[in-house]
Coordinates of C-alpha atoms and ligand atoms in Angstrom, one line a residue:
M1013 CA 16.9 -15.3 -17.5
S1014 CA 13.5 -15.4 -18.4
T1015 CA 12.9 -12.1 -16.0
Y1016 CA 12.2 -8.9 -16.5
A1017 CA 12.1 -8.1 -13.3
N1018 CA 14.8 -5.4 -11.6
I1019 CA 16.0 -7.7 -8.4
D1020 CA 19.2 -6.3 -7.8
A1021 CA 16.7 -2.6 -6.5
F1022 CA 13.7 -4.5 -5.4
I1023 CA 13.2 -8.0 -3.9
T1024 CA 9.1 -9.2 -3.2
K1025 CA 9.1 -10.7 0.3
H1026 CA 5.2 -10.7 0.6
L1027 CA 2.1 -10.9 -1.8
V1028 CA -1.8 -10.5 -0.7
L1029 CA -4.0 -11.4 -3.9
D1030 CA -7.8 -10.2 -3.8
L1031 CA -9.3 -12.8 -7.2
T1032 CA -12.7 -13.6 -8.4
A1033 CA -13.0 -16.3 -11.0
D1034 CA -15.4 -15.1 -14.0
F1035 CA -16.3 -18.1 -15.5
D1036 CA -18.2 -16.6 -18.0
S1037 CA -15.5 -13.9 -19.3
R1038 CA -13.3 -16.8 -18.2
T1039 CA -11.3 -13.9 -16.9
L1040 CA -9.2 -13.7 -12.6
L1041 CA -9.4 -10.3 -11.9
G1042 CA -8.7 -8.3 -8.9
T1043 CA -6.1 -7.0 -7.5
A1044 CA -2.1 -8.0 -6.2
E1045 CA -0.1 -6.3 -3.9
L1046 CA 3.5 -7.2 -3.3
M1047 CA 5.4 -6.0 -0.5
F1048 CA 8.9 -5.2 -1.3
E1049 CA 12.6 -4.9 0.0
R1050 CA 14.5 -2.6 -1.4
R1051 CA 18.4 -2.8 -2.4
D1052 CA 18.5 0.1 -4.2
P1053 CA 17.2 2.8 -1.7
G1054 CA 17.5 5.5 -4.5
A1055 CA 15.2 3.3 -7.3
T1056 CA 11.9 4.6 -8.5
E1057 CA 11.0 1.7 -11.4
V1058 CA 9.8 -1.3 -10.1
V1059 CA 9.9 -3.8 -13.3
L1060 CA 7.2 -6.8 -13.0
D1061 CA 6.8 -10.1 -14.9
T1062 CA 2.8 -10.0 -17.2
R1063 CA 1.3 -11.8 -19.7
D1064 CA -1.4 -10.7 -22.0
L1065 CA -2.6 -8.8 -18.5
Q1066 CA -4.7 -6.4 -18.7
V1067 CA -3.7 -3.4 -16.3
R1068 CA -6.0 -0.9 -15.0
K1069 CA -4.1 0.6 -12.0
A1070 CA -1.0 0.7 -9.8
E1071 CA -0.4 2.9 -6.6
A1072 CA 1.8 2.9 -4.6
S1073 CA 2.2 2.3 -0.8
S1074 CA 4.6 3.2 2.5
G1075 CA 3.9 0.8 5.5
G1076 CA 0.2 0.2 2.6
A1077 CA -1.8 3.2 5.6
S1078 CA -2.3 5.6 2.4
W1079 CA -2.3 4.0 -1.1
V1080 CA -1.7 6.8 -4.6
D1081 CA -2.0 6.4 -7.9
A1082 CA 1.7 5.1 -9.7
A1083 CA 1.8 6.0 -13.4
F1084 CA 2.4 2.8 -15.8
R1085 CA 3.3 1.4 -18.6
L1086 CA 3.9 -2.3 -20.0
D1087 CA 6.4 -2.8 -22.6
P1088 CA 6.0 -4.5 -25.8
A1089 CA 5.1 -7.8 -25.3
T1090 CA 7.8 -10.8 -26.3
A1091 CA 6.9 -14.0 -27.5
A1092 CA 9.6 -15.7 -24.8
F1093 CA 9.2 -13.7 -21.9
G1094 CA 6.0 -11.5 -21.9
S1095 CA 6.0 -7.3 -21.3
A1096 CA 7.7 -5.6 -18.7
L1097 CA 5.1 -3.4 -16.6
R1098 CA 6.6 -0.6 -15.8
V1099 CA 6.0 1.5 -12.0
T1100 CA 6.9 4.5 -11.1
V1101 CA 6.8 4.7 -7.2
P1102 CA 8.5 6.9 -4.7
R1103 CA 11.5 6.5 -2.9
D1104 CA 9.9 5.3 0.0
A1105 CA 7.3 3.3 -1.5
D1106 CA 7.5 -0.1 -0.1
R1107 CA 4.3 -2.2 -1.5
L1108 CA 2.3 -1.9 -4.8
R1109 CA -1.0 -2.8 -6.0
I1110 CA -1.4 -3.6 -9.2
T1111 CA -5.9 -4.1 -10.3
Y1112 CA -5.8 -6.1 -13.4
A1113 CA -7.5 -9.1 -15.8
S1114 CA -6.4 -11.9 -16.9
S1115 CA -7.0 -12.9 -20.5
P1116 CA -8.7 -15.4 -21.0
A1117 CA -5.5 -17.6 -23.8
A1118 CA -3.4 -17.0 -20.7
K1119 CA -1.3 -19.4 -21.2
G1120 CA -0.6 -20.4 -17.5
L1121 CA -4.5 -21.5 -17.3
Q1122 CA -7.5 -23.4 -18.4
W1123 CA -11.3 -22.8 -18.6
L1124 CA -12.6 -26.2 -18.3
T1125 CA -16.3 -26.5 -19.9
P1126 CA -18.8 -29.0 -17.6
P1127 CA -18.4 -31.2 -20.8
Q1128 CA -13.8 -31.7 -20.3
T1129 CA -15.1 -32.4 -16.3
S1130 CA -16.2 -35.7 -15.1
G1131 CA -19.1 -34.2 -13.6
K1132 CA -20.1 -33.0 -16.8
K1133 CA -22.8 -30.3 -15.1
L1134 CA -19.7 -27.6 -13.5
P1135 CA -16.7 -26.0 -15.0
F1136 CA -13.5 -26.1 -14.3
L1137 CA -10.3 -23.6 -13.2
F1138 CA -6.6 -25.0 -13.1
S1139 CA -3.1 -23.1 -12.9
Q1140 CA 0.0 -24.4 -13.6
A1141 CA 2.9 -21.6 -13.0
Q1142 CA 5.9 -23.8 -13.5
A1143 CA 8.0 -22.5 -15.6
I1144 CA 7.1 -18.7 -16.2
Q1145 CA 3.4 -18.5 -16.1
A1146 CA 2.6 -17.1 -12.9
R1147 CA 3.0 -13.9 -15.1
S1148 CA -0.1 -14.2 -17.5
F1149 CA -2.4 -14.9 -14.1
I1150 CA -0.5 -12.4 -11.3
P1151 CA 1.7 -9.6 -12.1
I1152 CA 4.8 -10.4 -10.2
Q1153 CA 8.6 -11.1 -10.0
D1154 CA 8.1 -14.1 -12.2
T1155 CA 11.5 -15.6 -11.3
P1156 CA 12.8 -18.8 -8.9
A1157 CA 15.6 -16.9 -7.5
V1158 CA 12.6 -14.6 -5.6
R1159 CA 10.9 -16.5 -2.5
M1160 CA 7.9 -15.0 -1.1
T1161 CA 4.9 -15.9 1.6
Y1162 CA 1.3 -15.0 0.3
D1163 CA -2.2 -14.8 1.4
A1164 CA -5.0 -15.0 -1.1
T1165 CA -9.0 -14.6 -1.0
I1166 CA -10.1 -15.8 -3.9
R1167 CA -13.6 -15.3 -4.9
V1168 CA -15.9 -17.8 -6.9
P1169 CA -19.9 -19.1 -7.9
K1170 CA -20.8 -20.6 -4.8
E1171 CA -21.3 -23.9 -6.1
L1172 CA -18.1 -24.1 -7.2
V1173 CA -14.9 -25.1 -4.5
A1174 CA -11.6 -23.3 -4.5
V1175 CA -8.0 -25.2 -3.6
M1176 CA -4.9 -23.2 -3.4
A1177 CA -1.3 -24.8 -2.6
A1178 CA -1.2 -23.1 0.0
E1179 CA -3.4 -23.5 3.8
A1180 CA -6.8 -23.3 3.3
A1181 CA -8.8 -21.6 5.8
P1182 CA -11.6 -24.1 7.9
G1183 CA -15.1 -24.1 6.7
E1184 CA -16.3 -22.3 4.1
K1185 CA -18.2 -24.7 1.6
G1186 CA -21.1 -22.8 0.1
S1187 CA -20.0 -18.9 0.5
G1188 CA -17.9 -18.9 -2.9
V1189 CA -14.9 -17.4 -0.6
F1190 CA -12.0 -18.7 0.1
H1191 CA -9.0 -18.0 1.9
F1192 CA -5.1 -18.9 2.2
R1193 CA -2.0 -18.2 3.5
M1194 CA 1.1 -19.5 2.2
P1195 CA 3.7 -18.9 5.0
Q1196 CA 7.1 -20.6 3.5
P1197 CA 8.7 -18.3 1.1
I1198 CA 8.5 -20.2 -2.3
P1199 CA 9.0 -18.6 -5.7
S1200 CA 6.6 -17.3 -8.1
Y1201 CA 6.0 -20.6 -10.1
L1202 CA 5.2 -22.6 -7.0
I1203 CA 1.9 -20.6 -7.0
A1204 CA -1.6 -22.8 -8.3
I1205 CA -4.9 -22.6 -7.9
A1206 CA -8.1 -25.0 -8.9
I1207 CA -11.1 -25.1 -8.4
G1208 CA -14.5 -26.9 -9.6
D1209 CA -16.6 -29.6 -7.9
L1210 CA -13.4 -30.7 -5.8
T1211 CA -14.2 -32.8 -2.8
F1212 CA -11.8 -33.8 -0.3
Q1213 CA -10.9 -37.5 1.3
P1214 CA -7.9 -38.2 3.8
M1215 CA -5.8 -40.6 3.5
S1216 CA -4.1 -40.1 6.8
D1217 CA -3.8 -37.8 9.1
R1218 CA -2.1 -35.5 7.0
T1219 CA -2.1 -36.6 3.9
G1220 CA -5.6 -36.5 1.5
V1221 CA -6.6 -36.0 -1.8
W1222 CA -9.1 -33.2 -3.4
A1223 CA -11.1 -35.0 -7.1
E1224 CA -14.2 -34.4 -8.3
P1225 CA -16.4 -36.3 -6.7
A1226 CA -16.6 -39.3 -9.9
A1227 CA -12.5 -39.4 -9.1
I1228 CA -12.3 -38.8 -5.5
A1229 CA -12.7 -43.3 -3.9
A1230 CA -10.0 -44.6 -6.6
A1231 CA -7.6 -42.0 -6.3
A1232 CA -7.8 -42.6 -2.6
K1233 CA -8.0 -46.2 -2.9
E1234 CA -4.0 -45.4 -5.6
F1235 CA -2.4 -43.1 -3.4
E1236 CA -2.7 -44.9 -0.4
D1237 CA 0.6 -45.6 0.4
T1238 CA 1.8 -41.6 0.7
E1239 CA 1.5 -41.6 3.9
Q1240 CA 4.6 -44.4 3.6
M1241 CA 6.3 -42.6 0.7
I1242 CA 6.7 -38.8 3.2
K1243 CA 7.9 -41.1 6.6
T1244 CA 10.2 -42.9 3.9
T1245 CA 11.2 -39.5 2.5
E1246 CA 12.2 -38.5 6.0
A1247 CA 14.1 -40.7 7.3
L1248 CA 16.4 -40.2 4.6
Y1249 CA 16.3 -36.7 4.5
G1250 CA 14.8 -34.6 7.2
P1251 CA 11.3 -33.4 7.9
Y1252 CA 8.5 -32.7 5.7
R1253 CA 8.9 -28.8 6.6
W1254 CA 5.3 -28.0 4.9
G1255 CA 2.7 -29.2 7.4
R1256 CA 0.3 -31.0 4.9
Y1257 CA 0.5 -33.1 1.3
D1258 CA -2.2 -33.6 0.0
L1259 CA -2.6 -34.5 -3.7
L1260 CA -5.5 -32.3 -6.3
V1261 CA -6.6 -34.8 -8.9
L1262 CA -7.0 -32.9 -12.3
P1263 CA -9.1 -33.6 -15.8
P1264 CA -7.1 -35.6 -18.5
S1265 CA -6.3 -31.7 -19.6
F1266 CA -4.1 -31.4 -17.4
P1267 CA -0.5 -31.0 -20.0
F1268 CA 1.4 -33.2 -17.1
G1269 CA 2.0 -35.7 -15.2
G1270 CA 2.8 -34.0 -11.9
M1271 CA 3.0 -30.7 -10.5
E1272 CA 4.8 -30.5 -6.9
N1273 CA 2.7 -27.6 -6.1
P1274 CA 3.7 -26.6 -2.2
R1275 CA 0.9 -28.8 -0.2
V1276 CA -1.0 -29.6 -2.7
T1277 CA 0.4 -31.9 -6.0
F1278 CA -1.5 -31.4 -8.9
A1279 CA -1.6 -34.6 -10.9
T1280 CA -3.2 -36.1 -13.8
P1281 CA -5.7 -38.6 -13.9
T1282 CA -3.9 -41.0 -16.7
V1283 CA -1.9 -42.1 -13.7
I1284 CA -4.9 -44.1 -11.5
V1285 CA -4.7 -47.6 -12.9
G1286 CA -6.0 -49.5 -10.3
D1287 CA -3.0 -51.1 -9.1
K1288 CA -0.6 -48.5 -8.1
S1289 CA 1.8 -49.5 -10.6
L1290 CA 2.1 -45.5 -11.7
V1291 CA 2.5 -43.9 -8.3
A1292 CA 6.5 -43.2 -8.7
L1293 CA 5.2 -40.2 -9.9
V1294 CA 3.7 -39.2 -5.8
A1295 CA 7.7 -40.2 -5.2
H1296 CA 8.5 -37.9 -7.7
E1297 CA 6.6 -34.3 -6.5
L1298 CA 6.5 -35.7 -2.6
A1299 CA 10.4 -35.6 -3.6
H1300 CA 9.9 -31.9 -4.4
S1301 CA 9.1 -30.8 -1.7
W1302 CA 13.3 -31.2 -0.3
S1303 CA 14.9 -30.8 -3.8
G1304 CA 13.3 -27.8 -5.9
N1305 CA 10.2 -26.5 -3.7
L1306 CA 12.7 -26.1 -0.1
V1307 CA 15.8 -26.1 -2.0
T1308 CA 14.9 -24.6 -5.4
N1309 CA 16.9 -24.0 -8.3
A1310 CA 17.8 -20.0 -8.4
T1311 CA 17.6 -20.0 -12.2
W1312 CA 15.3 -22.5 -15.2
Q1313 CA 19.3 -22.9 -16.3
D1314 CA 20.2 -24.9 -13.0
F1315 CA 17.0 -27.1 -13.8
W1316 CA 18.5 -29.9 -13.5
L1317 CA 19.0 -29.1 -9.1
N1318 CA 15.0 -29.6 -8.9
E1319 CA 15.1 -32.0 -11.9
G1320 CA 17.5 -34.4 -10.9
F1321 CA 17.5 -34.2 -8.3
T1322 CA 14.1 -35.4 -7.3
T1323 CA 14.7 -38.3 -9.9
Y1324 CA 17.0 -40.3 -8.3
L1325 CA 14.8 -38.9 -4.6
E1326 CA 12.2 -40.3 -6.7
R1327 CA 13.7 -44.2 -6.9
R1328 CA 14.9 -44.0 -3.7
I1329 CA 12.1 -43.9 -2.0
V1330 CA 10.4 -46.3 -4.6
E1331 CA 12.7 -48.2 -4.1
A1332 CA 12.5 -48.1 0.0
V1333 CA 8.4 -48.7 -0.6
Y1334 CA 7.9 -51.2 -2.7
G1335 CA 11.3 -52.6 -3.1
K1336 CA 14.5 -52.5 -6.3
R1337 CA 12.6 -54.9 -8.7
L1338 CA 10.4 -51.7 -9.6
S1339 CA 12.9 -49.1 -9.3
D1340 CA 15.5 -51.1 -11.2
M1341 CA 13.0 -50.8 -14.3
E1342 CA 11.7 -47.3 -13.6
R1343 CA 16.0 -46.7 -14.1
I1344 CA 15.8 -48.4 -17.2
I1345 CA 12.9 -47.0 -18.7
G1346 CA 14.2 -43.5 -17.6
L1347 CA 17.0 -44.6 -19.7
R1348 CA 15.4 -45.7 -22.1
D1349 CA 13.7 -42.4 -22.0
L1350 CA 16.4 -40.6 -22.5
A1351 CA 18.1 -42.1 -25.9
Q1352 CA 14.8 -40.7 -26.9
A1353 CA 15.1 -37.3 -25.9
R1354 CA 18.4 -37.4 -26.9
A1355 CA 17.3 -38.3 -30.5
D1356 CA 14.4 -35.8 -31.0
L1357 CA 16.0 -33.0 -29.6
T1358 CA 17.5 -30.6 -32.3
V1359 CA 19.2 -27.8 -30.2
A1360 CA 22.5 -29.8 -29.2
G1361 CA 23.1 -27.8 -26.2
D1362 CA 19.2 -29.2 -24.7
R1363 CA 21.0 -32.6 -24.8
T1364 CA 23.2 -31.5 -21.4
L1365 CA 22.7 -31.2 -17.9
Q1366 CA 21.8 -27.8 -18.1
P1367 CA 21.3 -26.8 -21.6
T1368 CA 21.4 -23.0 -23.0
L1369 CA 18.3 -20.5 -22.6
G1370 CA 19.2 -17.5 -23.8
D1371 CA 16.2 -16.3 -24.9
R1372 CA 14.3 -18.3 -24.9
D1373 CA 11.1 -19.5 -23.0
P1374 CA 12.6 -22.2 -20.5
D1375 CA 9.2 -24.7 -21.8
D1376 CA 11.0 -24.9 -25.2
A1377 CA 14.1 -26.4 -24.0
Y1378 CA 12.3 -29.1 -22.3
S1379 CA 13.1 -32.1 -21.9
V1380 CA 14.5 -35.3 -19.6
V1381 CA 17.7 -35.0 -20.1
P1382 CA 18.4 -32.8 -17.0
Y1383 CA 15.7 -35.3 -15.1
E1384 CA 17.7 -38.7 -16.1
L1385 CA 21.5 -37.3 -16.2
G1386 CA 21.1 -35.8 -12.9
A1387 CA 19.9 -39.0 -12.1
L1388 CA 22.9 -40.8 -12.7
F1389 CA 26.0 -38.1 -12.7
L1390 CA 23.5 -38.6 -8.2
S1391 CA 23.6 -42.3 -8.5
F1392 CA 27.6 -42.4 -10.0
L1393 CA 28.2 -40.2 -6.6
E1394 CA 26.5 -43.0 -4.5
D1395 CA 28.2 -45.1 -6.4
K1396 CA 32.0 -44.2 -5.4
F1397 CA 31.2 -42.6 -1.9
G1398 CA 28.6 -45.6 -0.4
R1399 CA 25.3 -44.9 -0.1
D1400 CA 25.2 -43.7 3.6
T1401 CA 27.8 -41.4 2.9
F1402 CA 25.9 -40.0 0.5
D1403 CA 22.7 -40.3 1.9
R1404 CA 24.4 -37.9 5.1
F1405 CA 25.6 -35.2 2.3
L1406 CA 21.9 -34.6 0.3
R1407 CA 20.6 -34.4 3.6
R1408 CA 22.7 -31.7 4.6
W1409 CA 22.7 -30.4 1.4
F1410 CA 18.7 -29.6 1.9
D1411 CA 19.2 -28.7 5.6
E1412 CA 21.5 -25.7 4.5
H1413 CA 19.3 -24.6 2.0
A1414 CA 16.7 -25.0 3.1
F1415 CA 13.9 -22.3 1.7
Q1416 CA 16.9 -20.9 -0.1
S1417 CA 17.7 -20.3 -4.5
V1418 CA 20.7 -22.0 -5.5
T1419 CA 22.9 -22.3 -8.5
T1420 CA 25.1 -25.7 -9.9
A1421 CA 27.9 -23.4 -9.3
Q1422 CA 26.4 -22.9 -5.0
F1423 CA 26.3 -26.7 -5.4
L1424 CA 29.6 -27.3 -7.2
E1425 CA 31.2 -25.3 -4.1
F1426 CA 29.8 -27.1 -1.9
L1427 CA 30.0 -30.7 -3.5
S1428 CA 33.4 -31.0 -3.1
K1429 CA 33.9 -29.5 0.2
H1430 CA 31.8 -31.8 2.1
L1431 CA 31.7 -34.9 -0.1
L1432 CA 34.8 -34.9 -3.3
S1433 CA 37.3 -33.5 -0.9
T1434 CA 36.4 -37.2 1.8
R1435 CA 37.7 -39.1 -0.8
P1436 CA 40.6 -37.1 -2.6
G1437 CA 41.4 -39.1 -6.4
E1438 CA 37.9 -40.8 -5.9
V1439 CA 36.6 -38.4 -8.2
T1440 CA 38.4 -35.7 -10.8
E1441 CA 37.5 -32.9 -11.5
A1442 CA 37.8 -33.8 -15.2
Q1443 CA 34.6 -35.9 -14.2
I1444 CA 32.7 -34.0 -12.8
Q1445 CA 33.2 -31.8 -15.6
E1446 CA 32.0 -34.4 -18.5
W1447 CA 29.0 -34.5 -15.9
L1448 CA 28.7 -30.9 -16.1
H1449 CA 28.8 -30.5 -20.1
T1450 CA 28.5 -34.1 -21.9
E1451 CA 25.7 -34.2 -24.4
S1452 CA 26.0 -38.5 -24.2
I1453 CA 26.2 -40.7 -21.1
P1454 CA 30.1 -40.7 -19.6
S1455 CA 31.7 -43.9 -20.1
F1456 CA 32.3 -44.0 -16.1
A1457 CA 28.6 -43.9 -15.5
V1458 CA 27.3 -46.7 -13.3
M1459 CA 24.6 -48.2 -15.3
P1460 CA 21.0 -49.5 -13.7
K1461 CA 19.7 -53.1 -14.4
S1462 CA 16.7 -54.6 -14.6
D1463 CA 17.0 -58.7 -14.3
A1464 CA 12.5 -58.2 -14.6
L1465 CA 12.6 -56.5 -17.6
E1466 CA 15.3 -59.0 -19.4
K1467 CA 12.8 -61.5 -18.5
V1468 CA 10.7 -59.1 -20.6
E1469 CA 12.8 -58.7 -23.2
Q1470 CA 13.6 -62.6 -23.4
A1471 CA 9.9 -63.3 -23.4
R1472 CA 10.0 -61.0 -26.3
D1473 CA 12.1 -62.8 -28.5
A1474 CA 10.9 -66.2 -27.6
W1475 CA 7.6 -64.2 -29.4
L1476 CA 9.8 -63.3 -32.2
M1477 CA 10.5 -66.6 -33.4
S1478 CA 7.8 -68.5 -32.3
G1479 CA 4.8 -66.2 -32.9
S1480 CA 2.8 -68.0 -29.9
V1481 CA 0.6 -65.8 -27.9
E1482 CA -0.5 -68.5 -25.6
A1483 CA 3.5 -68.8 -24.7
L1484 CA 3.1 -65.0 -24.0
A1485 CA 0.3 -65.7 -22.3
L1486 CA 2.4 -67.9 -18.8
A1487 CA 5.2 -65.5 -19.2
S1488 CA 3.5 -62.6 -18.4
A1489 CA 0.5 -63.5 -16.9
A1490 CA 2.3 -61.3 -13.5
W1491 CA 3.4 -58.4 -15.1
S1492 CA 2.9 -54.5 -14.4
T1493 CA 2.8 -52.0 -16.5
Q1494 CA 6.0 -51.3 -16.5
E1495 CA 6.7 -54.9 -18.0
W1496 CA 3.8 -54.3 -20.6
V1497 CA 5.8 -50.7 -21.4
H1498 CA 9.1 -52.6 -22.2
F1499 CA 7.4 -55.6 -23.8
I1500 CA 5.9 -53.2 -26.6
D1501 CA 8.4 -50.7 -26.7
A1502 CA 11.2 -53.4 -27.6
L1503 CA 9.3 -55.1 -29.9
P1504 CA 10.4 -54.0 -34.6
R1505 CA 9.1 -51.3 -35.8
K1506 CA 8.2 -53.4 -38.6
L1507 CA 5.6 -56.4 -37.7
D1508 CA 3.1 -58.3 -40.2
A1509 CA -0.3 -57.3 -39.3
D1510 CA -1.8 -60.1 -38.3
R1511 CA 1.0 -60.6 -35.7
L1512 CA 0.0 -56.7 -34.7
S1513 CA -4.0 -58.2 -34.3
A1514 CA -3.1 -61.8 -32.8
L1515 CA -1.4 -59.3 -29.8
D1516 CA -4.3 -57.1 -30.3
R1517 CA -6.5 -59.6 -29.6
R1518 CA -5.2 -62.0 -26.8
F1519 CA -3.7 -58.6 -24.9
K1520 CA -6.5 -56.6 -25.6
L1521 CA -4.0 -53.8 -25.8
T1522 CA -5.8 -51.3 -28.5
D1523 CA -8.8 -51.1 -25.6
S1524 CA -6.3 -50.9 -22.5
P1525 CA -7.6 -48.4 -19.5
N1526 CA -3.8 -47.9 -18.7
S1527 CA -2.8 -45.0 -21.0
E1528 CA 1.2 -45.8 -20.7
I1529 CA 0.7 -48.9 -22.3
A1530 CA -2.0 -47.9 -24.4
H1531 CA 0.5 -45.0 -25.2
V1532 CA 3.3 -47.1 -26.8
W1533 CA 1.1 -49.8 -28.1
F1534 CA -0.3 -46.9 -30.3
R1535 CA 3.1 -45.7 -31.2
L1536 CA 3.9 -48.5 -32.4
A1537 CA 0.2 -49.3 -34.5
I1538 CA 1.2 -46.1 -36.1
A1539 CA 4.6 -47.0 -37.3
N1540 CA 2.7 -50.2 -38.8
R1541 CA 0.1 -48.6 -39.7
Y1542 CA -2.4 -50.6 -37.8
T1543 CA -5.4 -49.6 -38.7
P1544 CA -7.6 -51.0 -36.0
A1545 CA -6.2 -49.2 -33.4
F1546 CA -7.1 -45.9 -35.1
P1547 CA -10.2 -44.8 -33.8
A1548 CA -8.9 -45.2 -30.2
M1549 CA -6.7 -43.8 -30.8
E1550 CA -8.0 -40.8 -32.3
R1551 CA -10.8 -40.4 -28.8
Y1552 CA -7.8 -41.2 -26.6
M1553 CA -5.6 -37.8 -28.1
I1554 CA -9.1 -36.0 -27.7
R1555 CA -9.7 -37.1 -24.1
I1556 CA -6.2 -36.5 -22.8
G1557 CA -3.9 -33.3 -23.3
R1558 CA -0.9 -34.6 -21.3
R1559 CA 1.7 -33.6 -23.7
K1560 CA 4.4 -37.0 -22.8
L1561 CA 1.4 -38.7 -24.0
I1562 CA 0.0 -37.7 -26.8
V1563 CA 2.7 -34.9 -28.2
P1564 CA 4.5 -38.4 -29.4
L1565 CA 2.0 -39.7 -31.1
Y1566 CA 1.8 -36.6 -33.2
R1567 CA 5.1 -36.2 -33.7
D1568 CA 5.1 -40.1 -35.2
L1569 CA 2.0 -39.5 -37.5
A1570 CA 4.0 -36.6 -39.4
L1571 CA 6.6 -38.5 -39.7
T1572 CA 4.6 -39.7 -43.0
A1573 CA 2.0 -37.4 -45.6
D1574 CA -0.9 -39.2 -44.9
G1575 CA 0.1 -39.2 -40.9
K1576 CA 0.1 -35.8 -41.3
A1577 CA -3.0 -35.5 -42.1
M1578 CA -4.9 -37.6 -40.0
A1579 CA -3.0 -35.8 -37.2
K1580 CA -3.9 -32.3 -38.2
R1581 CA -7.6 -34.1 -38.6
I1582 CA -7.1 -35.2 -34.8
Y1583 CA -5.6 -32.5 -33.4
A1584 CA -9.0 -29.8 -35.0
K1585 CA -11.2 -32.0 -33.1
A1586 CA -8.4 -32.4 -29.9
R1587 CA -7.7 -28.8 -29.7
E1588 CA -9.9 -26.9 -27.7
G1589 CA -9.4 -29.3 -25.3
Y1590 CA -5.9 -29.0 -24.7
H1591 CA -4.3 -27.0 -22.2
P1592 CA -2.3 -23.7 -23.7
V1593 CA 0.8 -24.8 -23.0
A1594 CA 0.0 -28.6 -25.3
Q1595 CA -1.5 -26.0 -27.8
S1596 CA 1.4 -24.3 -28.2
T1597 CA 4.0 -27.6 -28.4
V1598 CA 1.6 -29.1 -31.4
D1599 CA 1.2 -26.1 -32.9
D1600 CA 4.9 -26.0 -33.5
L1601 CA 4.6 -29.6 -34.4
L1602 CA 2.2 -29.9 -37.2
N1603 CA 3.1 -26.1 -38.1
Ligands
LIG1813 N1 7.9 -30.3 -12.1 C1 7.2 -31.5 -12.9 C2 6.5 -30.6 -14.6 C3 7.5 -29.2 -14.7 C4 8.6 -28.6 -15.1 C5 6.0 -28.4 -15.2 C6 8.8 -27.8 -15.8 C7 6.4 -27.3 -15.9 C8 7.4 -27.3 -16.5 C9 6.9 -32.1 -12.6 O1 7.5 -32.5 -11.3 C10 7.7 -32.7 -13.7 O2 8.8 -33.5 -13.2 N2 6.0 -34.3 -13.5 C11 6.7 -35.3 -14.3 C12 6.5 -36.5 -14.1 C13 7.6 -37.4 -13.3 C14 6.9 -38.5 -12.7 C15 8.8 -37.3 -14.2 C16 5.6 -35.0 -16.0 O3 4.5 -34.0 -15.6 O4 5.9 -36.1 -16.5
LIG1814 ZN1 9.6 -32.9 -11.4

């Protein structure tokens, strides 16, 4: 189950962190105090998850007044799960304090040098705990089945600011000491920290952005509809239960698009393109405040309960705030991503809603399948029972499981009791089973349709026939990111070089500042060996560390011998700027 923790004997209820960020040694060091509820009164060994931690001391206490040294040992590490920390505690112990340091290579942390930031003067650190990387910076029961509250003291160089995905105690800038409190019980993968030259700009009473000074204004503008998204989601699925909702914009090496850390979504700067066309990312991470953070997958095999639900919610939010035209485009692009993922995956079970993890790192089974197949499943239910009924059903699911970790079996039981049974025969058990186990898309799925993207396909056909870039310029005058992405992706993989360069000259695709458009263009360029795009592509692959944008480029390049040589050459320069999880993905791909 991705964890070594003995949660049948002890459950963490509260965590107290006191950590110092040492940028010279690239370590987080200090103490983690874990307060337990005992499930087994006789148990005398607490097993925690760790990865590459240097454990210096373990102490146990009952009540916290006096502490005794506790014997401990670290099991040999496994590549997938790290190393179990076994601490022997007295029978009456209800808490444990571990003194430790993280490794400079901690998989859940990225230490950036000043040149890797936008300010270029100060270093930066951020964490990314999902799925099982919290253990690389905190000795912890690293499973989403366990929820805990926490308090944290974070000590940093005086010129830096620390932000955690938690409530902050005010008024500390310049002190080098920051205090945080997370009063709602959360799973370990939602613990998050960022340290850097961070400033804050409010957007509404409860929303705002954190970013480096150079990035803050554009970020606040791009994300200004966030408050409206929250109100929309509350109207559909019940109150936002986390107090504030802020966004923290990271340097471009952030390996994901976004991460739903509670109260403070962490986001890639690559969605800030000036026209709000990529803010579905905010809708997505915000939606996790219901599907994921409030009602959490109990195991990583139930990941679709987080991501499938969130993808469905994301599109409902986009539809309500920006209109059905955009949400339908997103649904179609999602389908295309699903088809691509299914083709790329090598383990058959990973093409289903619930990949079998066994003793694999959940990260190795990661794909968009649980996202898109899960969202299609929910759209199917919506279609069968009607939107109003389905909305009420979902809201009830969130309300009745708030702050709980849940399994697929629990969802299925709830589904049959509160939805399926209201109209027997509407959906059959066989259909449900097919959704759960199919490696393709069920024939009875309700497929999205986008008139806007059909028009794009017509424009593509016209251009392929006539070759007229001016006619295409007219047709595409009002295209958004999604339409350009669809157009480029829908082009044949073999095109004449002069065709490509005419397109490039007219629409400046090689130099597109839009990371999504540039991404699909570079894929087309690789397929055609359109070399004029390669220098810009190389700069892109060095500057950006977002896995979704770079990994397909490496994969495409690796299909031919000279492409692979080029990929290796680029990677030799890019690797040190990538986050450890991006490094390990590209390492695997090129070796
Ligand atoms: N929770 C995920 C990111 C994640 C998943 C990190 C699994 C580590 C392990 C987040 O909500 C997400 O799905 N982000 C997407 C963007 C979204 C708009 C589909 C991403 O980063 O690409
Ligand atoms: Zn997500």
